[in-house]
PDB file of C-alpha atoms and ligand atoms in Angstrom:
ATOM      1  CA  MET Z 144       4.879 -20.693  12.204  1.00  0.00           C
ATOM      2  CA  LEU Z 145       4.973 -16.986  11.511  1.00  0.00           C
ATOM      3  CA  LYS Z 146       8.043 -16.404   9.341  1.00  0.00           C
ATOM      4  CA  GLY Z 147       7.402 -13.245   7.341  1.00  0.00           C
ATOM      5  CA  VAL Z 148       5.631  -9.896   7.450  1.00  0.00           C
ATOM      6  CA  ILE Z 149       4.672  -8.121   4.235  1.00  0.00           C
ATOM      7  CA  PHE Z 150       4.022  -4.401   4.516  1.00  0.00           C
ATOM      8  CA  ASP Z 151       1.959  -2.323   2.177  1.00  0.00           C
ATOM      9  CA  LEU Z 152       3.740   0.962   1.440  1.00  0.00           C
ATOM     10  CA  ASP Z 153       1.359   3.900   0.926  1.00  0.00           C
ATOM     11  CA  GLY Z 154      -0.399   4.742   4.187  1.00  0.00           C
ATOM     12  CA  VAL Z 155       1.403   2.049   6.191  1.00  0.00           C
ATOM     13  CA  ILE Z 156       5.081   2.985   6.059  1.00  0.00           C
ATOM     14  CA  THR Z 157       4.575   6.667   5.253  1.00  0.00           C
ATOM     15  CA  ASP Z 158       1.820   9.135   4.404  1.00  0.00           C
ATOM     16  CA  THR Z 159       2.017   8.861   0.612  1.00  0.00           C
ATOM     17  CA  SER Z 160      -1.608   7.793   0.755  1.00  0.00           C
ATOM     18  CA  GLY Z 161      -2.319  11.452   1.539  1.00  0.00           C
ATOM     19  CA  PHE Z 162      -0.181  12.478  -1.460  1.00  0.00           C
ATOM     20  CA  HIS Z 163      -2.178  10.202  -3.769  1.00  0.00           C
ATOM     21  CA  TYR Z 164      -5.380  11.774  -2.455  1.00  0.00           C
ATOM     22  CA  LEU Z 165      -4.137  15.344  -2.958  1.00  0.00           C
ATOM     23  CA  CYS Z 166      -3.013  14.629  -6.530  1.00  0.00           C
ATOM     24  CA  TRP Z 167      -6.290  12.979  -7.550  1.00  0.00           C
ATOM     25  CA  LYS Z 168      -8.125  15.865  -5.871  1.00  0.00           C
ATOM     26  CA  ARG Z 169      -6.093  18.382  -7.874  1.00  0.00           C
ATOM     27  CA  LEU Z 170      -6.935  16.573 -11.113  1.00  0.00           C
ATOM     28  CA  ALA Z 171     -10.613  16.188 -10.157  1.00  0.00           C
ATOM     29  CA  ASP Z 172     -10.882  19.905  -9.366  1.00  0.00           C
ATOM     30  CA  GLU Z 173      -9.280  20.803 -12.706  1.00  0.00           C
ATOM     31  CA  TYR Z 174     -11.944  18.805 -14.513  1.00  0.00           C
ATOM     32  CA  SER Z 175     -14.769  19.734 -12.096  1.00  0.00           C
ATOM     33  CA  VAL Z 176     -15.341  16.102 -11.188  1.00  0.00           C
ATOM     34  CA  PRO Z 177     -16.559  15.274  -7.648  1.00  0.00           C
ATOM     35  CA  PHE Z 178     -13.941  13.652  -5.404  1.00  0.00           C
ATOM     36  CA  ASP Z 179     -13.607  13.470  -1.636  1.00  0.00           C
ATOM     37  CA  LYS Z 180     -11.863  11.460   1.078  1.00  0.00           C
ATOM     38  CA  GLU Z 181     -14.661   8.901   1.237  1.00  0.00           C
ATOM     39  CA  PHE Z 182     -14.384   8.205  -2.507  1.00  0.00           C
ATOM     40  CA  ASN Z 183     -10.603   8.082  -2.081  1.00  0.00           C
ATOM     41  CA  GLU Z 184     -10.961   5.073   0.265  1.00  0.00           C
ATOM     42  CA  ARG Z 185     -11.863   3.032  -2.817  1.00  0.00           C
ATOM     43  CA  PHE Z 186      -8.650   4.148  -4.552  1.00  0.00           C
ATOM     44  CA  LYS Z 187      -6.426   2.626  -1.897  1.00  0.00           C
ATOM     45  CA  GLY Z 188      -4.512  -0.397  -3.159  1.00  0.00           C
ATOM     46  CA  VAL Z 189      -5.934   0.088  -6.642  1.00  0.00           C
ATOM     47  CA  SER Z 190      -3.775   0.700  -9.733  1.00  0.00           C
ATOM     48  CA  ARG Z 191      -3.372   4.185 -11.198  1.00  0.00           C
ATOM     49  CA  LEU Z 192      -5.321   3.374 -14.363  1.00  0.00           C
ATOM     50  CA  ASP Z 193      -8.193   1.792 -12.456  1.00  0.00           C
ATOM     51  CA  CYS Z 194      -8.351   4.882 -10.215  1.00  0.00           C
ATOM     52  CA  ALA Z 195      -8.545   7.118 -13.302  1.00  0.00           C
ATOM     53  CA  ARG Z 196     -11.344   4.921 -14.703  1.00  0.00           C
ATOM     54  CA  MET Z 197     -13.275   5.326 -11.420  1.00  0.00           C
ATOM     55  CA  LEU Z 198     -12.734   9.086 -11.332  1.00  0.00           C
ATOM     56  CA  PHE Z 199     -13.838   9.565 -14.945  1.00  0.00           C
ATOM     57  CA  PRO Z 200     -16.508   6.880 -15.469  1.00  0.00           C
ATOM     58  CA  ASP Z 201     -17.863   8.629 -18.570  1.00  0.00           C
ATOM     59  CA  ILE Z 202     -14.552   8.523 -20.446  1.00  0.00           C
ATOM     60  CA  LYS Z 203     -14.334   5.332 -22.457  1.00  0.00           C
ATOM     61  CA  ASP Z 204     -11.330   6.353 -24.562  1.00  0.00           C
ATOM     62  CA  GLU Z 205      -8.420   4.455 -22.977  1.00  0.00           C
ATOM     63  CA  GLU Z 206      -5.820   6.834 -24.403  1.00  0.00           C
ATOM     64  CA  GLU Z 207      -7.543   9.719 -22.666  1.00  0.00           C
ATOM     65  CA  ILE Z 208      -7.707   7.732 -19.398  1.00  0.00           C
ATOM     66  CA  GLU Z 209      -3.992   7.072 -19.731  1.00  0.00           C
ATOM     67  CA  ARG Z 210      -3.284  10.762 -20.348  1.00  0.00           C
ATOM     68  CA  LEU Z 211      -5.230  11.733 -17.225  1.00  0.00           C
ATOM     69  CA  ALA Z 212      -3.522   9.038 -15.142  1.00  0.00           C
ATOM     70  CA  ASN Z 213      -0.117  10.268 -16.361  1.00  0.00           C
ATOM     71  CA  LYS Z 214      -1.032  13.802 -15.412  1.00  0.00           C
ATOM     72  CA  LYS Z 215      -1.898  12.697 -11.885  1.00  0.00           C
ATOM     73  CA  ASN Z 216       1.384  10.783 -11.738  1.00  0.00           C
ATOM     74  CA  ASP Z 217       3.352  13.885 -12.756  1.00  0.00           C
ATOM     75  CA  TYR Z 218       1.820  15.708  -9.773  1.00  0.00           C
ATOM     76  CA  TYR Z 219       2.583  12.734  -7.556  1.00  0.00           C
ATOM     77  CA  VAL Z 220       6.217  12.315  -8.598  1.00  0.00           C
ATOM     78  CA  GLU Z 221       6.748  16.038  -8.069  1.00  0.00           C
ATOM     79  CA  MET Z 222       5.239  15.809  -4.572  1.00  0.00           C
ATOM     80  CA  CYS Z 223       7.406  12.794  -3.716  1.00  0.00           C
ATOM     81  CA  GLN Z 224      10.533  14.921  -4.170  1.00  0.00           C
ATOM     82  CA  GLN Z 225       9.698  16.461  -0.755  1.00  0.00           C
ATOM     83  CA  ILE Z 226       9.940  13.096   1.020  1.00  0.00           C
ATOM     84  CA  VAL Z 227      12.765  12.891   3.566  1.00  0.00           C
ATOM     85  CA  PRO Z 228      13.807   9.949   5.816  1.00  0.00           C
ATOM     86  CA  GLU Z 229      12.000  11.568   8.770  1.00  0.00           C
ATOM     87  CA  ASP Z 230       8.703  11.017   6.940  1.00  0.00           C
ATOM     88  CA  ILE Z 231       8.716   7.345   7.823  1.00  0.00           C
ATOM     89  CA  PHE Z 232       5.806   6.773  10.216  1.00  0.00           C
ATOM     90  CA  PRO Z 233       6.722   6.556  13.920  1.00  0.00           C
ATOM     91  CA  GLY Z 234       7.599   3.076  15.110  1.00  0.00           C
ATOM     92  CA  VAL Z 235       8.195   1.547  11.671  1.00  0.00           C
ATOM     93  CA  ILE Z 236      12.002   1.350  11.908  1.00  0.00           C
ATOM     94  CA  GLU Z 237      11.806  -0.041  15.460  1.00  0.00           C
ATOM     95  CA  PHE Z 238       9.224  -2.640  14.421  1.00  0.00           C
ATOM     96  CA  LEU Z 239      11.309  -3.731  11.441  1.00  0.00           C
ATOM     97  CA  SER Z 240      14.354  -4.223  13.622  1.00  0.00           C
ATOM     98  CA  GLU Z 241      12.308  -6.147  16.208  1.00  0.00           C
ATOM     99  CA  LEU Z 242      11.173  -8.474  13.403  1.00  0.00           C
ATOM    100  CA  ARG Z 243      14.674  -8.916  12.043  1.00  0.00           C
ATOM    101  CA  LYS Z 244      16.140  -9.641  15.470  1.00  0.00           C
ATOM    102  CA  ASN Z 245      13.621 -12.443  15.782  1.00  0.00           C
ATOM    103  CA  ASN Z 246      14.419 -13.914  12.360  1.00  0.00           C
ATOM    104  CA  ILE Z 247      11.130 -12.818  10.819  1.00  0.00           C
ATOM    105  CA  LYS Z 248      11.610 -11.799   7.195  1.00  0.00           C
ATOM    106  CA  THR Z 249      10.191  -8.522   5.946  1.00  0.00           C
ATOM    107  CA  ALA Z 250       8.929  -7.402   2.561  1.00  0.00           C
ATOM    108  CA  ILE Z 251       7.116  -4.554   0.855  1.00  0.00           C
ATOM    109  CA  GLY Z 252       4.059  -5.460  -1.202  1.00  0.00           C
ATOM    110  CA  SER Z 253       2.691  -2.435  -3.026  1.00  0.00           C
ATOM    111  CA  VAL Z 254       0.945  -1.972  -6.360  1.00  0.00           C
ATOM    112  CA  SER Z 255       2.545   1.468  -6.745  1.00  0.00           C
ATOM    113  CA  LYS Z 256       4.870   1.901  -9.709  1.00  0.00           C
ATOM    114  CA  ASN Z 257       6.586   4.557  -7.581  1.00  0.00           C
ATOM    115  CA  THR Z 258       7.568   2.080  -4.861  1.00  0.00           C
ATOM    116  CA  ASP Z 259      11.268   2.384  -5.621  1.00  0.00           C
ATOM    117  CA  LEU Z 260      11.113   6.193  -5.656  1.00  0.00           C
ATOM    118  CA  VAL Z 261       9.345   6.399  -2.289  1.00  0.00           C
ATOM    119  CA  LEU Z 262      11.566   3.809  -0.556  1.00  0.00           C
ATOM    120  CA  SER Z 263      14.693   5.484  -1.933  1.00  0.00           C
ATOM    121  CA  ARG Z 264      13.582   8.898  -0.667  1.00  0.00           C
ATOM    122  CA  LEU Z 265      12.908   7.347   2.763  1.00  0.00           C
ATOM    123  CA  GLN Z 266      16.290   5.553   2.601  1.00  0.00           C
ATOM    124  CA  VAL Z 267      14.806   2.298   3.900  1.00  0.00           C
ATOM    125  CA  LYS Z 268      15.293  -0.093   0.993  1.00  0.00           C
ATOM    126  CA  GLU Z 269      17.895  -2.159   2.778  1.00  0.00           C
ATOM    127  CA  LEU Z 270      15.575  -2.734   5.745  1.00  0.00           C
ATOM    128  CA  PHE Z 271      13.459  -5.136   3.675  1.00  0.00           C
ATOM    129  CA  ASP Z 272      14.408  -8.634   2.548  1.00  0.00           C
ATOM    130  CA  ALA Z 273      12.225  -8.313  -0.558  1.00  0.00           C
ATOM    131  CA  ILE Z 274      10.466  -5.512  -2.389  1.00  0.00           C
ATOM    132  CA  VAL Z 275       7.497  -6.000  -4.714  1.00  0.00           C
ATOM    133  CA  GLY Z 276       6.118  -2.943  -6.493  1.00  0.00           C
ATOM    134  CA  GLY Z 277       3.634  -2.179  -9.231  1.00  0.00           C
ATOM    135  CA  ARG Z 278       6.198  -2.821 -11.963  1.00  0.00           C
ATOM    136  CA  ASP Z 279       6.571  -6.444 -10.845  1.00  0.00           C
ATOM    137  CA  ILE Z 280       2.954  -7.512 -11.195  1.00  0.00           C
ATOM    138  CA  LYS Z 281       0.129  -7.370 -13.737  1.00  0.00           C
ATOM    139  CA  ARG Z 282      -2.959  -7.424 -11.522  1.00  0.00           C
ATOM    140  CA  SER Z 283      -3.346  -4.924  -8.706  1.00  0.00           C
ATOM    141  CA  LYS Z 284      -5.011  -5.632  -5.353  1.00  0.00           C
ATOM    142  CA  PRO Z 285      -7.553  -7.183  -4.601  1.00  0.00           C
ATOM    143  CA  ALA Z 286      -5.766  -9.882  -6.669  1.00  0.00           C
ATOM    144  CA  PRO Z 287      -3.291 -11.783  -4.462  1.00  0.00           C
ATOM    145  CA  ASP Z 288      -0.367 -11.460  -6.930  1.00  0.00           C
ATOM    146  CA  VAL Z 289       1.640  -8.804  -5.096  1.00  0.00           C
ATOM    147  CA  PHE Z 290       1.647 -10.747  -1.825  1.00  0.00           C
ATOM    148  CA  LEU Z 291       2.203 -14.146  -3.435  1.00  0.00           C
ATOM    149  CA  LEU Z 292       5.248 -12.748  -5.208  1.00  0.00           C
ATOM    150  CA  GLY Z 293       6.406 -11.200  -1.918  1.00  0.00           C
ATOM    151  CA  ALA Z 294       6.234 -14.591  -0.169  1.00  0.00           C
ATOM    152  CA  GLU Z 295       7.993 -16.237  -3.107  1.00  0.00           C
ATOM    153  CA  LYS Z 296      10.813 -13.675  -3.016  1.00  0.00           C
ATOM    154  CA  LEU Z 297      11.179 -14.282   0.730  1.00  0.00           C
ATOM    155  CA  GLY Z 298      11.270 -18.032   0.052  1.00  0.00           C
ATOM    156  CA  LEU Z 299       8.274 -18.542   2.360  1.00  0.00           C
ATOM    157  CA  ASP Z 300       4.979 -20.376   2.247  1.00  0.00           C
ATOM    158  CA  PRO Z 301       2.203 -17.729   1.937  1.00  0.00           C
ATOM    159  CA  LYS Z 302       0.420 -19.090   4.997  1.00  0.00           C
ATOM    160  CA  ASP Z 303       3.479 -18.285   7.128  1.00  0.00           C
ATOM    161  CA  CYS Z 304       3.226 -14.576   6.246  1.00  0.00           C
ATOM    162  CA  ILE Z 305       1.107 -11.791   7.723  1.00  0.00           C
ATOM    163  CA  VAL Z 306       0.190  -8.686   5.727  1.00  0.00           C
ATOM    164  CA  ILE Z 307      -0.056  -5.169   7.137  1.00  0.00           C
ATOM    165  CA  GLU Z 308      -2.431  -3.052   5.072  1.00  0.00           C
ATOM    166  CA  ASP Z 309      -4.480   0.156   5.147  1.00  0.00           C
ATOM    167  CA  ALA Z 310      -6.610  -0.634   2.066  1.00  0.00           C
ATOM    168  CA  TYR Z 311      -9.813  -2.674   1.919  1.00  0.00           C
ATOM    169  CA  ALA Z 312      -8.633  -4.082  -1.435  1.00  0.00           C
ATOM    170  CA  GLY Z 313      -5.307  -4.938   0.217  1.00  0.00           C
ATOM    171  CA  ILE Z 314      -6.965  -6.962   2.987  1.00  0.00           C
ATOM    172  CA  GLU Z 315      -8.937  -8.827   0.309  1.00  0.00           C
ATOM    173  CA  ALA Z 316      -5.684  -9.449  -1.575  1.00  0.00           C
ATOM    174  CA  ALA Z 317      -3.987 -10.831   1.555  1.00  0.00           C
ATOM    175  CA  HIS Z 318      -6.873 -13.200   2.207  1.00  0.00           C
ATOM    176  CA  ALA Z 319      -6.906 -14.288  -1.432  1.00  0.00           C
ATOM    177  CA  ALA Z 320      -3.204 -15.121  -0.981  1.00  0.00           C
ATOM    178  CA  GLY Z 321      -4.045 -17.247   2.077  1.00  0.00           C
ATOM    179  CA  MET Z 322      -2.472 -14.768   4.509  1.00  0.00           C
ATOM    180  CA  LEU Z 323      -3.769 -13.110   7.656  1.00  0.00           C
ATOM    181  CA  ALA Z 324      -4.116  -9.343   7.426  1.00  0.00           C
ATOM    182  CA  VAL Z 325      -3.631  -6.635  10.030  1.00  0.00           C
ATOM    183  CA  GLY Z 326      -5.528  -3.483   9.115  1.00  0.00           C
ATOM    184  CA  ILE Z 327      -4.040  -0.061   9.719  1.00  0.00           C
ATOM    185  CA  GLY Z 328      -6.969   2.291  10.272  1.00  0.00           C
ATOM    186  CA  THR Z 329     -10.395   1.693  11.780  1.00  0.00           C
ATOM    187  CA  LYS Z 330     -12.762  -1.277  12.063  1.00  0.00           C
ATOM    188  CA  GLU Z 331     -15.367   0.738  10.143  1.00  0.00           C
ATOM    189  CA  ASN Z 332     -13.078   1.101   7.121  1.00  0.00           C
ATOM    190  CA  LEU Z 333     -11.525  -2.350   7.375  1.00  0.00           C
ATOM    191  CA  PRO Z 334     -14.220  -4.665   8.793  1.00  0.00           C
ATOM    192  CA  ILE Z 335     -12.717  -7.757   7.120  1.00  0.00           C
ATOM    193  CA  ALA Z 336      -9.236  -7.382   8.651  1.00  0.00           C
ATOM    194  CA  ASP Z 337      -8.168 -10.055  11.150  1.00  0.00           C
ATOM    195  CA  MET Z 338      -7.064  -7.331  13.551  1.00  0.00           C
ATOM    196  CA  VAL Z 339      -7.054  -3.528  13.308  1.00  0.00           C
ATOM    197  CA  VAL Z 340      -4.708  -0.987  14.899  1.00  0.00           C
ATOM    198  CA  PRO Z 341      -4.480   2.763  14.251  1.00  0.00           C
ATOM    199  CA  SER Z 342      -0.837   2.609  13.134  1.00  0.00           C
ATOM    200  CA  VAL Z 343       2.275   0.434  12.955  1.00  0.00           C
ATOM    201  CA  LYS Z 344       3.577   1.916  16.202  1.00  0.00           C
ATOM    202  CA  ASP Z 345       0.661   0.197  17.981  1.00  0.00           C
ATOM    203  CA  LEU Z 346       1.889  -3.237  16.864  1.00  0.00           C
ATOM    204  CA  SER Z 347       4.399  -5.604  18.414  1.00  0.00           C
ATOM    205  CA  LEU Z 348       5.792  -8.925  17.242  1.00  0.00           C
ATOM    206  CA  ASN Z 349       3.886 -10.539  20.118  1.00  0.00           C
ATOM    207  CA  ASP Z 350       0.586  -9.228  18.727  1.00  0.00           C
ATOM    208  CA  LEU Z 351       1.376 -10.832  15.380  1.00  0.00           C
ATOM    209  CA  ILE Z 352       2.421 -14.132  16.932  1.00  0.00           C
ATOM    210  CA  GLU Z 353      -0.757 -14.215  19.044  1.00  0.00           C
ATOM    211  CA  LEU Z 354      -2.886 -13.447  16.004  1.00  0.00           C
ATOM    212  CA  TYR Z 355      -1.116 -16.097  13.951  1.00  0.00           C
ATOM    213  CA  ASN Z 356      -1.407 -18.744  16.661  1.00  0.00           C
ATOM    214  CA  SER Z 357      -5.062 -17.973  17.346  1.00  0.00           C
ATOM    215  CA  LYS Z 358      -5.980 -18.443  13.692  1.00  0.00           C
ATOM    216  CA  ALA Z 359      -3.525 -21.220  12.777  1.00  0.00           C
ATOM    217  CA  LYS Z 360      -5.250 -24.179  11.207  1.00  0.00           C
TER     218      LYS Z 360
HETATM  219  C1  BG6 Y  58      -1.290   2.085  -4.043  1.00  0.00           C
HETATM  220  C2  BG6 Y  58      -2.172   3.195  -3.550  1.00  0.00           C
HETATM  221  O1  BG6 Y  58      -0.311   1.799  -3.104  1.00  0.00           O
HETATM  222  O2  BG6 Y  58      -0.669   2.442  -5.281  1.00  0.00           O
HETATM  223  C3  BG6 Y  58      -3.171   3.588  -4.632  1.00  0.00           C
HETATM  224  O3  BG6 Y  58      -2.861   2.760  -2.391  1.00  0.00           O
HETATM  225  C4  BG6 Y  58      -2.424   3.959  -5.912  1.00  0.00           C
HETATM  226  O4  BG6 Y  58      -3.957   4.655  -4.182  1.00  0.00           O
HETATM  227  C5  BG6 Y  58      -1.586   2.765  -6.330  1.00  0.00           C
HETATM  228  O5  BG6 Y  58      -3.345   4.287  -6.940  1.00  0.00           O
HETATM  229  C6  BG6 Y  58      -0.796   3.010  -7.628  1.00  0.00           C
HETATM  230  O6  BG6 Y  58       0.202   3.943  -7.404  1.00  0.00           O
HETATM  231  P1  BG6 Y  58       1.129   4.582  -8.523  1.00  0.00           P
HETATM  232  O7  BG6 Y  58       2.234   5.234  -7.738  1.00  0.00           O
HETATM  233  O8  BG6 Y  58       1.610   3.476  -9.396  1.00  0.00           O
HETATM  234  O9  BG6 Y  58       0.287   5.557  -9.270  1.00  0.00           O
HETATM  235 MG1   MG Y  59      -1.865   1.531   1.270  1.00  0.00          MG
END
């Protein structure tokens, strides 16, 4: 039975995915390295250091990679100071309360080390039964760790949870954890998702139950 829903944060709950893009773009421009929105798709759900390694493939010095990643994070943390509660995507609060009313547990599963900062700025921490961020895990998506820990914190069997994700690597992570995954975006970007909708406001608990029941083994 469907018992829990685990939400990715960046790009699902709020538009911090756009912030990540702008900050990497700023860094790339400073170093005259090519970077565009298509390339950025591969950064979604991927740890900060791995993103820096992808952006600067010629740099093998890990200290330098770390310095560049820190620089991007400084831009990002500064940008996050603008976040206000109204920046939560439309429909998210309503969906969370629909889930809660129906005894479905909710969690955040993000590889971002800024998870706490973003959720605090949005003032939504108490709306989730469990929060897993980048500081809680070693391996980023596509490894299943973040979602397995989410299910564990909720006290649920992974197979009774559904993940909501905007990243290709995140859908892979959900599947590796034995969970169904709803993609937020387009079928072109997320062909492996079990169902795709443009945004959380297009989802209802019924959709999730139908998906779960249609795929239940
Ligand atoms: C993910 C984003 O949620 O967090 C990635 O999709 C980002 O793009 C990753 O790189 C790590 O974020 P942070 O905040 O720890 O740099
Ligand atoms: Mg995301």
